[in-house]
mmCIF file of C-alpha atoms in Angstrom:
data_model
loop_
_atom_site.group_PDB
_atom_site.id
_atom_site.type_symbol
_atom_site.label_atom_id
_atom_site.label_comp_id
_atom_site.label_asym_id
_atom_site.label_seq_id
_atom_site.Cartn_x
_atom_site.Cartn_y
_atom_site.Cartn_z
ATOM 1 C CA MET A 127 1.072 11.384 -2.184
ATOM 2 C CA ILE A 128 2.469 9.570 -5.220
ATOM 3 C CA PRO A 129 0.277 8.809 -8.279
ATOM 4 C CA LEU A 130 -2.002 5.810 -8.362
ATOM 5 C CA SER A 131 -2.416 3.325 -11.247
ATOM 6 C CA VAL A 132 -4.323 0.120 -11.933
ATOM 7 C CA LEU A 133 -3.174 -3.316 -12.913
ATOM 8 C CA ASP A 134 -6.076 -5.431 -14.292
ATOM 9 C CA LEU A 135 -6.160 -9.128 -15.015
ATOM 10 C CA SER A 136 -9.756 -9.095 -16.319
ATOM 11 C CA VAL A 137 -10.598 -11.562 -13.550
ATOM 12 C CA VAL A 138 -13.086 -14.329 -14.266
ATOM 13 C CA THR A 139 -15.249 -15.342 -11.266
ATOM 14 C CA THR A 140 -17.591 -18.224 -10.647
ATOM 15 C CA GLY A 141 -20.405 -15.781 -11.366
ATOM 16 C CA THR A 142 -18.783 -13.787 -14.189
ATOM 17 C CA LYS A 143 -18.010 -15.367 -17.498
ATOM 18 C CA PRO A 144 -14.881 -14.306 -19.469
ATOM 19 C CA ALA A 145 -16.798 -12.048 -21.916
ATOM 20 C CA ALA A 146 -18.380 -10.219 -18.953
ATOM 21 C CA ALA A 147 -14.984 -9.935 -17.283
ATOM 22 C CA LEU A 148 -13.640 -8.118 -20.332
ATOM 23 C CA ARG A 149 -16.547 -5.713 -20.299
ATOM 24 C CA ASN A 150 -15.950 -5.134 -16.534
ATOM 25 C CA SER A 151 -12.367 -4.139 -17.390
ATOM 26 C CA ILE A 152 -13.637 -1.434 -19.775
ATOM 27 C CA ASP A 153 -16.134 -0.255 -17.130
ATOM 28 C CA LEU A 154 -13.453 -0.127 -14.435
ATOM 29 C CA ALA A 155 -11.120 1.790 -16.730
ATOM 30 C CA ARG A 156 -13.746 4.449 -17.292
ATOM 31 C CA HIS A 157 -14.342 4.630 -13.561
ATOM 32 C CA VAL A 158 -10.714 5.111 -12.528
ATOM 33 C CA ASP A 159 -10.101 7.596 -15.373
ATOM 34 C CA GLY A 160 -12.666 9.792 -13.767
ATOM 35 C CA LEU A 161 -11.098 9.319 -10.314
ATOM 36 C CA GLY A 162 -7.661 10.642 -11.352
ATOM 37 C CA TYR A 163 -5.683 7.426 -11.731
ATOM 38 C CA VAL A 164 -2.787 7.995 -14.106
ATOM 39 C CA ARG A 165 -2.233 4.537 -15.705
ATOM 40 C CA TYR A 166 -4.248 1.387 -16.501
ATOM 41 C CA TRP A 167 -2.260 -1.735 -17.446
ATOM 42 C CA LEU A 168 -3.526 -5.028 -18.724
ATOM 43 C CA ALA A 169 -1.715 -8.332 -18.219
ATOM 44 C CA GLU A 170 -1.028 -11.191 -20.585
ATOM 45 C CA HIS A 171 -1.888 -14.662 -19.357
ATOM 46 C CA HIS A 172 -2.813 -17.785 -21.342
ATOM 47 C CA ASN A 173 -4.788 -21.017 -20.515
ATOM 48 C CA LEU A 174 -5.933 -19.661 -17.176
ATOM 49 C CA ALA A 175 -9.597 -20.074 -16.298
ATOM 50 C CA SER A 176 -9.289 -17.075 -13.942
ATOM 51 C CA VAL A 177 -7.965 -14.585 -16.505
ATOM 52 C CA ALA A 178 -10.055 -13.504 -19.513
ATOM 53 C CA SER A 179 -7.473 -11.516 -21.494
ATOM 54 C CA PRO A 180 -4.537 -13.119 -23.262
ATOM 55 C CA ALA A 181 -4.017 -10.128 -25.564
ATOM 56 C CA PRO A 182 -3.306 -6.879 -23.751
ATOM 57 C CA ASP A 183 -2.742 -4.972 -26.998
ATOM 58 C CA LEU A 184 -6.342 -5.562 -28.059
ATOM 59 C CA MET A 185 -7.641 -4.439 -24.656
ATOM 60 C CA ILE A 186 -5.419 -1.385 -24.678
ATOM 61 C CA GLY A 187 -7.026 -0.137 -27.878
ATOM 62 C CA GLN A 188 -10.521 -0.736 -26.567
ATOM 63 C CA ILE A 189 -9.866 1.011 -23.258
ATOM 64 C CA ALA A 190 -7.949 3.919 -24.709
ATOM 65 C CA ALA A 191 -10.874 4.554 -27.068
ATOM 66 C CA VAL A 192 -13.377 4.983 -24.241
ATOM 67 C CA THR A 193 -11.232 6.963 -21.766
ATOM 68 C CA GLN A 194 -9.920 10.493 -21.953
ATOM 69 C CA HIS A 195 -6.944 11.087 -19.678
ATOM 70 C CA ILE A 196 -5.467 7.835 -18.327
ATOM 71 C CA ARG A 197 -2.425 6.186 -19.894
ATOM 72 C CA VAL A 198 -3.109 2.616 -21.036
ATOM 73 C CA GLY A 199 -0.531 -0.083 -21.408
ATOM 74 C CA SER A 200 0.609 -3.625 -20.982
ATOM 75 C CA GLY A 201 1.503 -5.046 -17.622
ATOM 76 C CA GLY A 202 2.839 -6.738 -19.536
ATOM 77 C CA VAL A 203 3.471 -8.197 -22.959
ATOM 78 C CA MET A 204 5.370 -11.462 -22.384
ATOM 79 C CA LEU A 205 8.101 -10.832 -24.940
ATOM 80 C CA PRO A 206 9.248 -14.448 -25.317
ATOM 81 C CA ASN A 207 5.833 -15.297 -26.766
ATOM 82 C CA HIS A 208 6.055 -12.790 -29.616
ATOM 83 C CA ALA A 209 8.248 -11.802 -32.537
ATOM 84 C CA PRO A 210 9.765 -8.360 -31.591
ATOM 85 C CA LEU A 211 8.691 -6.907 -34.940
ATOM 86 C CA VAL A 212 5.025 -7.726 -34.200
ATOM 87 C CA VAL A 213 5.220 -6.081 -30.774
ATOM 88 C CA ALA A 214 6.876 -2.985 -32.388
ATOM 89 C CA GLU A 215 4.196 -2.754 -35.081
ATOM 90 C CA ARG A 216 1.233 -3.147 -32.737
ATOM 91 C CA PHE A 217 2.453 -0.644 -30.146
ATOM 92 C CA LYS A 218 3.514 1.880 -32.754
ATOM 93 C CA MET A 219 -0.012 1.593 -34.124
ATOM 94 C CA LEU A 220 -1.478 2.134 -30.657
ATOM 95 C CA GLU A 221 0.778 5.157 -30.172
ATOM 96 C CA ALA A 222 -0.359 6.541 -33.498
ATOM 97 C CA LEU A 223 -3.976 6.220 -32.587
ATOM 98 C CA PHE A 224 -3.600 7.488 -28.965
ATOM 99 C CA PRO A 225 -0.436 9.621 -28.956
ATOM 100 C CA GLY A 226 1.127 10.154 -25.552
ATOM 101 C CA ARG A 227 -1.196 7.719 -23.787
ATOM 102 C CA ILE A 228 0.338 4.302 -24.425
ATOM 103 C CA ASP A 229 2.896 2.279 -22.338
ATOM 104 C CA LEU A 230 4.749 -0.859 -23.381
ATOM 105 C CA GLY A 231 5.505 -3.048 -20.346
ATOM 106 C CA LEU A 232 7.531 -6.120 -20.998
ATOM 107 C CA GLY A 233 7.877 -9.352 -19.087
ATOM 108 C CA ARG A 234 10.272 -12.283 -19.231
ATOM 109 C CA ALA A 235 7.953 -15.032 -18.137
ATOM 110 C CA PRO A 236 5.636 -16.982 -20.465
ATOM 111 C CA GLY A 237 2.511 -16.123 -18.444
ATOM 112 C CA THR A 238 1.313 -19.715 -18.740
ATOM 113 C CA ASP A 239 2.296 -23.389 -18.431
ATOM 114 C CA GLY A 240 4.902 -25.187 -20.483
ATOM 115 C CA ALA A 241 2.577 -26.832 -23.008
ATOM 116 C CA THR A 242 0.763 -23.586 -23.771
ATOM 117 C CA ALA A 243 4.072 -21.731 -23.981
ATOM 118 C CA TYR A 244 5.210 -24.253 -26.655
ATOM 119 C CA ALA A 245 1.948 -23.834 -28.534
ATOM 120 C CA LEU A 246 2.424 -20.033 -28.546
ATOM 121 C CA ARG A 247 6.002 -20.267 -29.766
ATOM 122 C CA SER A 248 6.138 -23.454 -31.882
ATOM 123 C CA ARG A 249 6.034 -21.601 -35.142
ATOM 124 C CA LEU A 250 8.559 -18.989 -33.995
ATOM 125 C CA ASP A 251 12.380 -19.255 -34.332
ATOM 126 C CA ARG A 252 13.013 -20.944 -31.003
ATOM 127 C CA ARG A 253 16.252 -20.476 -29.200
ATOM 128 C CA GLU A 254 17.550 -22.442 -26.239
ATOM 129 C CA GLY A 255 17.486 -20.866 -22.791
ATOM 130 C CA ASP A 256 16.403 -17.385 -21.781
ATOM 131 C CA ASP A 257 16.530 -15.171 -24.898
ATOM 132 C CA PHE A 258 14.662 -12.205 -23.395
ATOM 133 C CA LEU A 259 17.647 -9.795 -23.601
ATOM 134 C CA GLU A 260 18.181 -10.704 -27.230
ATOM 135 C CA ARG A 261 14.474 -10.105 -28.006
ATOM 136 C CA LEU A 262 14.552 -6.838 -26.111
ATOM 137 C CA HIS A 263 17.538 -5.654 -28.091
ATOM 138 C CA GLU A 264 15.872 -6.538 -31.356
ATOM 139 C CA LEU A 265 12.697 -4.743 -30.370
ATOM 140 C CA THR A 266 14.581 -1.531 -29.643
ATOM 141 C CA LEU A 267 16.423 -1.797 -32.943
ATOM 142 C CA TRP A 268 13.111 -1.564 -34.761
ATOM 143 C CA GLU A 269 12.947 1.941 -33.249
ATOM 144 C CA THR A 270 16.525 3.109 -33.418
ATOM 145 C CA ARG A 271 17.321 1.463 -36.821
ATOM 146 C CA ASP A 272 20.832 0.633 -35.624
ATOM 147 C CA PHE A 273 21.036 -2.686 -37.373
ATOM 148 C CA PRO A 274 24.595 -3.496 -38.611
ATOM 149 C CA ALA A 275 25.473 -2.622 -42.186
ATOM 150 C CA GLY A 276 24.249 -5.284 -44.594
ATOM 151 C CA HIS A 277 21.744 -6.704 -42.072
ATOM 152 C CA PRO A 278 18.555 -7.883 -43.895
ATOM 153 C CA TYR A 279 16.367 -6.043 -41.406
ATOM 154 C CA ASN A 280 17.710 -2.766 -42.740
ATOM 155 C CA ASN A 281 15.150 -3.248 -45.528
ATOM 156 C CA VAL A 282 12.228 -3.832 -43.103
ATOM 157 C CA VAL A 283 10.299 -0.933 -41.561
ATOM 158 C CA ALA A 284 8.016 -1.236 -38.572
ATOM 159 C CA MET A 285 4.900 0.691 -39.546
ATOM 160 C CA PRO A 286 3.562 3.228 -38.885
ATOM 161 C CA ASP A 287 7.035 4.715 -39.190
ATOM 162 C CA ASP A 288 5.973 8.244 -38.184
ATOM 163 C CA SER A 289 5.035 7.122 -34.660
ATOM 164 C CA PRO A 290 7.572 6.144 -32.044
ATOM 165 C CA LEU A 291 7.443 3.163 -29.700
ATOM 166 C CA PRO A 292 5.690 4.209 -26.494
ATOM 167 C CA PRO A 293 7.724 4.354 -23.226
ATOM 168 C CA ILE A 294 9.171 0.906 -22.397
ATOM 169 C CA TRP A 295 8.928 -0.557 -18.917
ATOM 170 C CA LEU A 296 10.512 -3.798 -17.688
ATOM 171 C CA LEU A 297 8.446 -5.801 -15.295
ATOM 172 C CA GLY A 298 9.846 -8.083 -12.682
ATOM 173 C CA SER A 299 9.641 -9.785 -9.368
ATOM 174 C CA SER A 300 13.357 -10.339 -8.708
ATOM 175 C CA ASP A 301 16.625 -8.448 -8.423
ATOM 176 C CA TYR A 302 17.638 -9.558 -11.925
ATOM 177 C CA SER A 303 14.815 -7.584 -13.492
ATOM 178 C CA ALA A 304 15.766 -4.537 -11.423
ATOM 179 C CA GLU A 305 19.416 -4.760 -12.490
ATOM 180 C CA LEU A 306 18.458 -5.181 -16.134
ATOM 181 C CA ALA A 307 16.068 -2.274 -16.142
ATOM 182 C CA ALA A 308 18.813 -0.143 -14.563
ATOM 183 C CA GLN A 309 21.467 -1.243 -17.073
ATOM 184 C CA VAL A 310 19.364 -0.518 -20.152
ATOM 185 C CA GLY A 311 17.953 2.706 -18.766
ATOM 186 C CA MET A 312 14.265 1.912 -18.787
ATOM 187 C CA GLY A 313 11.386 2.188 -16.374
ATOM 188 C CA PHE A 314 10.900 -0.610 -13.797
ATOM 189 C CA ALA A 315 7.729 -2.012 -12.326
ATOM 190 C CA PHE A 316 8.029 -4.489 -9.402
ATOM 191 C CA ALA A 317 5.312 -7.107 -8.796
ATOM 192 C CA HIS A 318 5.085 -7.025 -4.996
ATOM 193 C CA HIS A 319 1.678 -8.802 -5.205
ATOM 194 C CA PHE A 320 3.260 -12.163 -6.052
ATOM 195 C CA ALA A 321 6.995 -11.668 -5.557
ATOM 196 C CA THR A 322 8.999 -13.570 -2.959
ATOM 197 C CA HIS A 323 11.994 -11.210 -3.433
ATOM 198 C CA ASP A 324 12.146 -8.134 -1.222
ATOM 199 C CA ALA A 325 10.535 -5.168 -2.997
ATOM 200 C CA ILE A 326 12.611 -2.541 -1.159
ATOM 201 C CA ALA A 327 15.907 -4.185 -2.137
ATOM 202 C CA ALA A 328 14.947 -4.542 -5.773
ATOM 203 C CA MET A 329 13.631 -1.027 -6.226
ATOM 204 C CA THR A 330 16.451 0.727 -4.397
ATOM 205 C CA ASN A 331 18.976 -1.382 -6.360
ATOM 206 C CA TYR A 332 17.324 -0.222 -9.594
ATOM 207 C CA ARG A 333 17.543 3.414 -8.542
ATOM 208 C CA VAL A 334 21.169 3.221 -7.370
ATOM 209 C CA HIS A 335 22.425 1.491 -10.510
ATOM 210 C CA PHE A 336 20.249 3.281 -13.090
ATOM 211 C CA LYS A 337 22.174 4.353 -16.212
ATOM 212 C CA PRO A 338 20.641 7.161 -18.315
ATOM 213 C CA SER A 339 19.827 6.097 -21.818
ATOM 214 C CA GLY A 340 17.973 7.226 -24.962
ATOM 215 C CA TRP A 341 14.904 5.712 -23.469
ATOM 216 C CA ARG A 342 14.921 7.499 -20.121
ATOM 217 C CA ALA A 343 17.173 10.090 -18.500
ATOM 218 C CA THR A 344 16.196 9.401 -14.882
ATOM 219 C CA PRO A 345 14.960 6.280 -13.065
ATOM 220 C CA GLN A 346 11.234 5.795 -12.648
ATOM 221 C CA SER A 347 9.752 2.930 -10.680
ATOM 222 C CA ILE A 348 6.269 1.512 -10.121
ATOM 223 C CA LEU A 349 5.386 -0.608 -7.122
ATOM 224 C CA ALA A 350 2.498 -3.012 -7.895
ATOM 225 C CA VAL A 351 0.544 -4.097 -4.885
ATOM 226 C CA ALA A 352 -2.662 -6.063 -4.118
ATOM 227 C CA VAL A 353 -5.159 -3.918 -2.152
ATOM 228 C CA VAL A 354 -8.687 -4.439 -0.897
ATOM 229 C CA THR A 355 -10.336 -1.444 0.762
ATOM 230 C CA ALA A 356 -13.831 -1.022 2.071
ATOM 231 C CA GLU A 357 -15.705 1.216 4.511
ATOM 232 C CA THR A 358 -14.683 -0.967 7.446
ATOM 233 C CA ASP A 359 -11.832 -3.394 8.199
ATOM 234 C CA ALA A 360 -14.426 -6.147 8.684
ATOM 235 C CA GLU A 361 -15.940 -5.665 5.215
ATOM 236 C CA ALA A 362 -12.518 -5.502 3.522
ATOM 237 C CA GLU A 363 -11.488 -8.714 5.291
ATOM 238 C CA ARG A 364 -14.625 -10.395 4.111
ATOM 239 C CA LEU A 365 -14.006 -9.294 0.503
ATOM 240 C CA ALA A 366 -10.438 -10.575 0.669
ATOM 241 C CA MET A 367 -11.597 -14.071 1.520
ATOM 242 C CA SER A 368 -12.107 -14.792 -2.163
ATOM 243 C CA MET A 369 -8.443 -13.853 -2.860
ATOM 244 C CA ASP A 370 -7.328 -16.044 0.096
ATOM 245 C CA LEU A 371 -9.035 -19.167 -1.270
ATOM 246 C CA ASN A 372 -7.956 -18.351 -4.807
ATOM 247 C CA ARG A 373 -4.304 -18.116 -3.734
ATOM 248 C CA LEU A 374 -4.548 -21.412 -1.835
ATOM 249 C CA ARG A 375 -5.808 -23.138 -4.942
ATOM 250 C CA ARG A 376 -3.184 -21.546 -7.166
ATOM 251 C CA ASP A 377 -0.436 -22.841 -4.841
ATOM 252 C CA ARG A 378 -1.784 -26.315 -5.626
ATOM 253 C CA GLY A 379 -1.764 -25.666 -9.422
ATOM 254 C CA GLN A 380 -5.586 -25.040 -9.529
ATOM 255 C CA TYR A 381 -6.158 -21.936 -11.614
ATOM 256 C CA LEU A 382 -9.899 -21.777 -11.189
ATOM 257 C CA PRO A 383 -12.289 -18.782 -11.538
ATOM 258 C CA LEU A 384 -12.262 -16.514 -8.471
ATOM 259 C CA PRO A 385 -14.663 -17.870 -5.873
ATOM 260 C CA SER A 386 -17.363 -15.836 -4.188
ATOM 261 C CA VAL A 387 -17.119 -14.752 -0.580
ATOM 262 C CA GLU A 388 -19.818 -17.299 0.246
ATOM 263 C CA GLU A 389 -17.817 -20.058 -1.332
ATOM 264 C CA ALA A 390 -14.714 -19.011 0.601
ATOM 265 C CA GLU A 391 -16.678 -18.821 3.874
ATOM 266 C CA ALA A 392 -18.037 -22.350 3.348
ATOM 267 C CA TYR A 393 -14.628 -23.893 2.486
ATOM 268 C CA PRO A 394 -13.413 -26.386 5.191
ATOM 269 C CA TYR A 395 -9.903 -24.939 5.842
ATOM 270 C CA THR A 396 -7.316 -27.078 7.606
ATOM 271 C CA ASP A 397 -4.905 -25.557 10.114
ATOM 272 C CA ALA A 398 -2.131 -25.842 7.534
ATOM 273 C CA GLU A 399 -4.239 -24.044 4.944
ATOM 274 C CA ARG A 400 -5.044 -21.229 7.384
ATOM 275 C CA ALA A 401 -1.328 -20.905 8.129
ATOM 276 C CA SER A 402 -0.616 -20.663 4.392
ATOM 277 C CA ILE A 403 -3.264 -17.943 3.970
ATOM 278 C CA ALA A 404 -1.750 -16.024 6.910
ATOM 279 C CA ARG A 405 1.679 -16.110 5.261
ATOM 280 C CA ASN A 406 0.305 -14.876 1.935
ATOM 281 C CA ARG A 407 -1.424 -11.976 3.671
ATOM 282 C CA ALA A 408 2.060 -10.392 3.926
ATOM 283 C CA ARG A 409 1.559 -9.595 0.171
ATOM 284 C CA LEU A 410 -1.918 -8.111 0.611
ATOM 285 C CA PHE A 411 -3.109 -4.764 1.950
ATOM 286 C CA VAL A 412 -6.539 -5.227 3.400
ATOM 287 C CA GLY A 413 -8.752 -2.997 5.500
ATOM 288 C CA SER A 414 -10.403 0.425 5.657
ATOM 289 C CA THR A 415 -8.494 3.181 3.969
ATOM 290 C CA ALA A 416 -6.978 4.254 7.285
ATOM 291 C CA THR A 417 -5.705 0.759 7.943
ATOM 292 C CA VAL A 418 -4.455 0.235 4.370
ATOM 293 C CA MET A 419 -2.631 3.617 4.311
ATOM 294 C CA THR A 420 -0.915 2.841 7.572
ATOM 295 C CA LYS A 421 0.451 -0.357 6.029
ATOM 296 C CA LEU A 422 1.265 1.143 2.567
ATOM 297 C CA GLU A 423 3.074 4.298 3.566
ATOM 298 C CA PRO A 424 6.181 2.715 5.062
ATOM 299 C CA LEU A 425 6.617 0.475 2.019
ATOM 300 C CA ILE A 426 6.173 3.369 -0.421
ATOM 301 C CA THR A 427 8.714 5.468 1.496
ATOM 302 C CA ALA A 428 11.315 2.699 1.878
ATOM 303 C CA SER A 429 11.073 1.498 -1.728
ATOM 304 C CA GLN A 430 11.278 5.091 -3.100
ATOM 305 C CA ALA A 431 8.476 4.215 -5.565
ATOM 306 C CA ASP A 432 7.511 6.950 -7.942
ATOM 307 C CA GLU A 433 4.055 5.426 -8.449
ATOM 308 C CA LEU A 434 1.716 2.868 -6.843
ATOM 309 C CA MET A 435 -0.046 0.421 -9.118
ATOM 310 C CA VAL A 436 -2.972 -1.379 -7.498
ATOM 311 C CA ILE A 437 -4.579 -4.719 -8.354
ATOM 312 C CA THR A 438 -7.859 -5.383 -6.567
ATOM 313 C CA ALA A 439 -9.147 -8.789 -7.560
ATOM 314 C CA VAL A 440 -12.382 -9.211 -5.600
ATOM 315 C CA TYR A 441 -15.472 -11.166 -6.603
ATOM 316 C CA ASP A 442 -18.000 -8.353 -6.785
ATOM 317 C CA HIS A 443 -17.374 -5.747 -9.503
ATOM 318 C CA ALA A 444 -19.218 -2.975 -7.606
ATOM 319 C CA ALA A 445 -17.030 -3.684 -4.560
ATOM 320 C CA ARG A 446 -13.899 -3.536 -6.758
ATOM 321 C CA LYS A 447 -14.901 -0.123 -8.122
ATOM 322 C CA LYS A 448 -15.665 1.086 -4.554
ATOM 323 C CA SER A 449 -12.214 -0.027 -3.387
ATOM 324 C CA TYR A 450 -10.548 2.037 -6.063
ATOM 325 C CA SER A 451 -12.751 5.048 -5.205
ATOM 326 C CA LEU A 452 -11.904 4.842 -1.523
ATOM 327 C CA LEU A 453 -8.179 4.610 -2.241
ATOM 328 C CA ALA A 454 -8.340 7.616 -4.581
ATOM 329 C CA GLU A 455 -9.977 9.581 -1.789
ATOM 330 C CA ALA A 456 -7.311 8.513 0.676
ATOM 331 C CA PHE A 457 -4.624 9.718 -1.726
ATOM 332 C CA GLY A 458 -6.364 13.040 -2.067
ATOM 333 C CA PHE A 459 -7.264 12.808 -5.744
ATOM 334 C CA ALA A 460 -9.653 15.263 -7.273
ATOM 335 C CA LYS A 461 -12.257 13.649 -9.504
ATOM 336 C CA ARG A 462 -11.980 14.537 -13.177
ATOM 337 C CA GLY A 463 -15.678 13.899 -13.891
ATOM 338 C CA ALA A 464 -17.113 11.116 -16.037
ATOM 339 C CA ALA A 465 -14.706 9.803 -18.588
#
């Protein structure tokens, strides 16, 4: 079995306020550290009532400080929202404090709506169009120090200068991201949980076209999937109802806190809404561990994923922890003991 990792959005529910959601993330990280998960990534989203954490770098430091083994990283930092020097400084600091345990995952999207994206970037040097590649290049230059002769940045040092940038991963949900990660020779994480693009095509394309670089000699890919497991198929299906209603609302532009199972059960679904939920279930892996493994294994094999990253966004925190425990057992992980 391949390694398991966690993607966490610090989900806010109708019964869990944002501050409590952040504390739940720390609790979950401790839990999966003891279960043998290898990586714990935090996302960056802004102006979303359903996501408590807009600053993954802050959460990375908090989680790394209370865990022992697991790597902690961003899934990801939305690079267009930040000056590359700031990203370099913050992640070099994290690497200095927790050497060998930090990951820097980078995304191209703003992680928010247009107005919020403007507010985030209005004081930055804005460029027209998609400038992600330019920002990525600048970020790497703070590590390699290959600025052209006479460039003013030759006199600027990203501190702490005795710590390297952690491993860089490019995040994506399209073939463009896969091709870019392959061309620059970095790790690639594919967001199957919300992508419309075929995961198998993107991940195999990345592997076929990968070019070794100073960042990575061989390709390494992560497949991120949404999973809900429970003792029985029926219980898992019930837990997933919160995600079903949440997705239905998101498709309408309603980014509300995650509803409870009881709220989802009471919702008056139309036939069209039920059909929409059924289509979205193609992105979810729901059921007992036996059912989930039967669905997951063909995708893992076909995509040639090196690692499976799991997001389980259910209403009840205890049920979320149980889902990750059951999955670890199904993958044959040996518990490390309390983190």
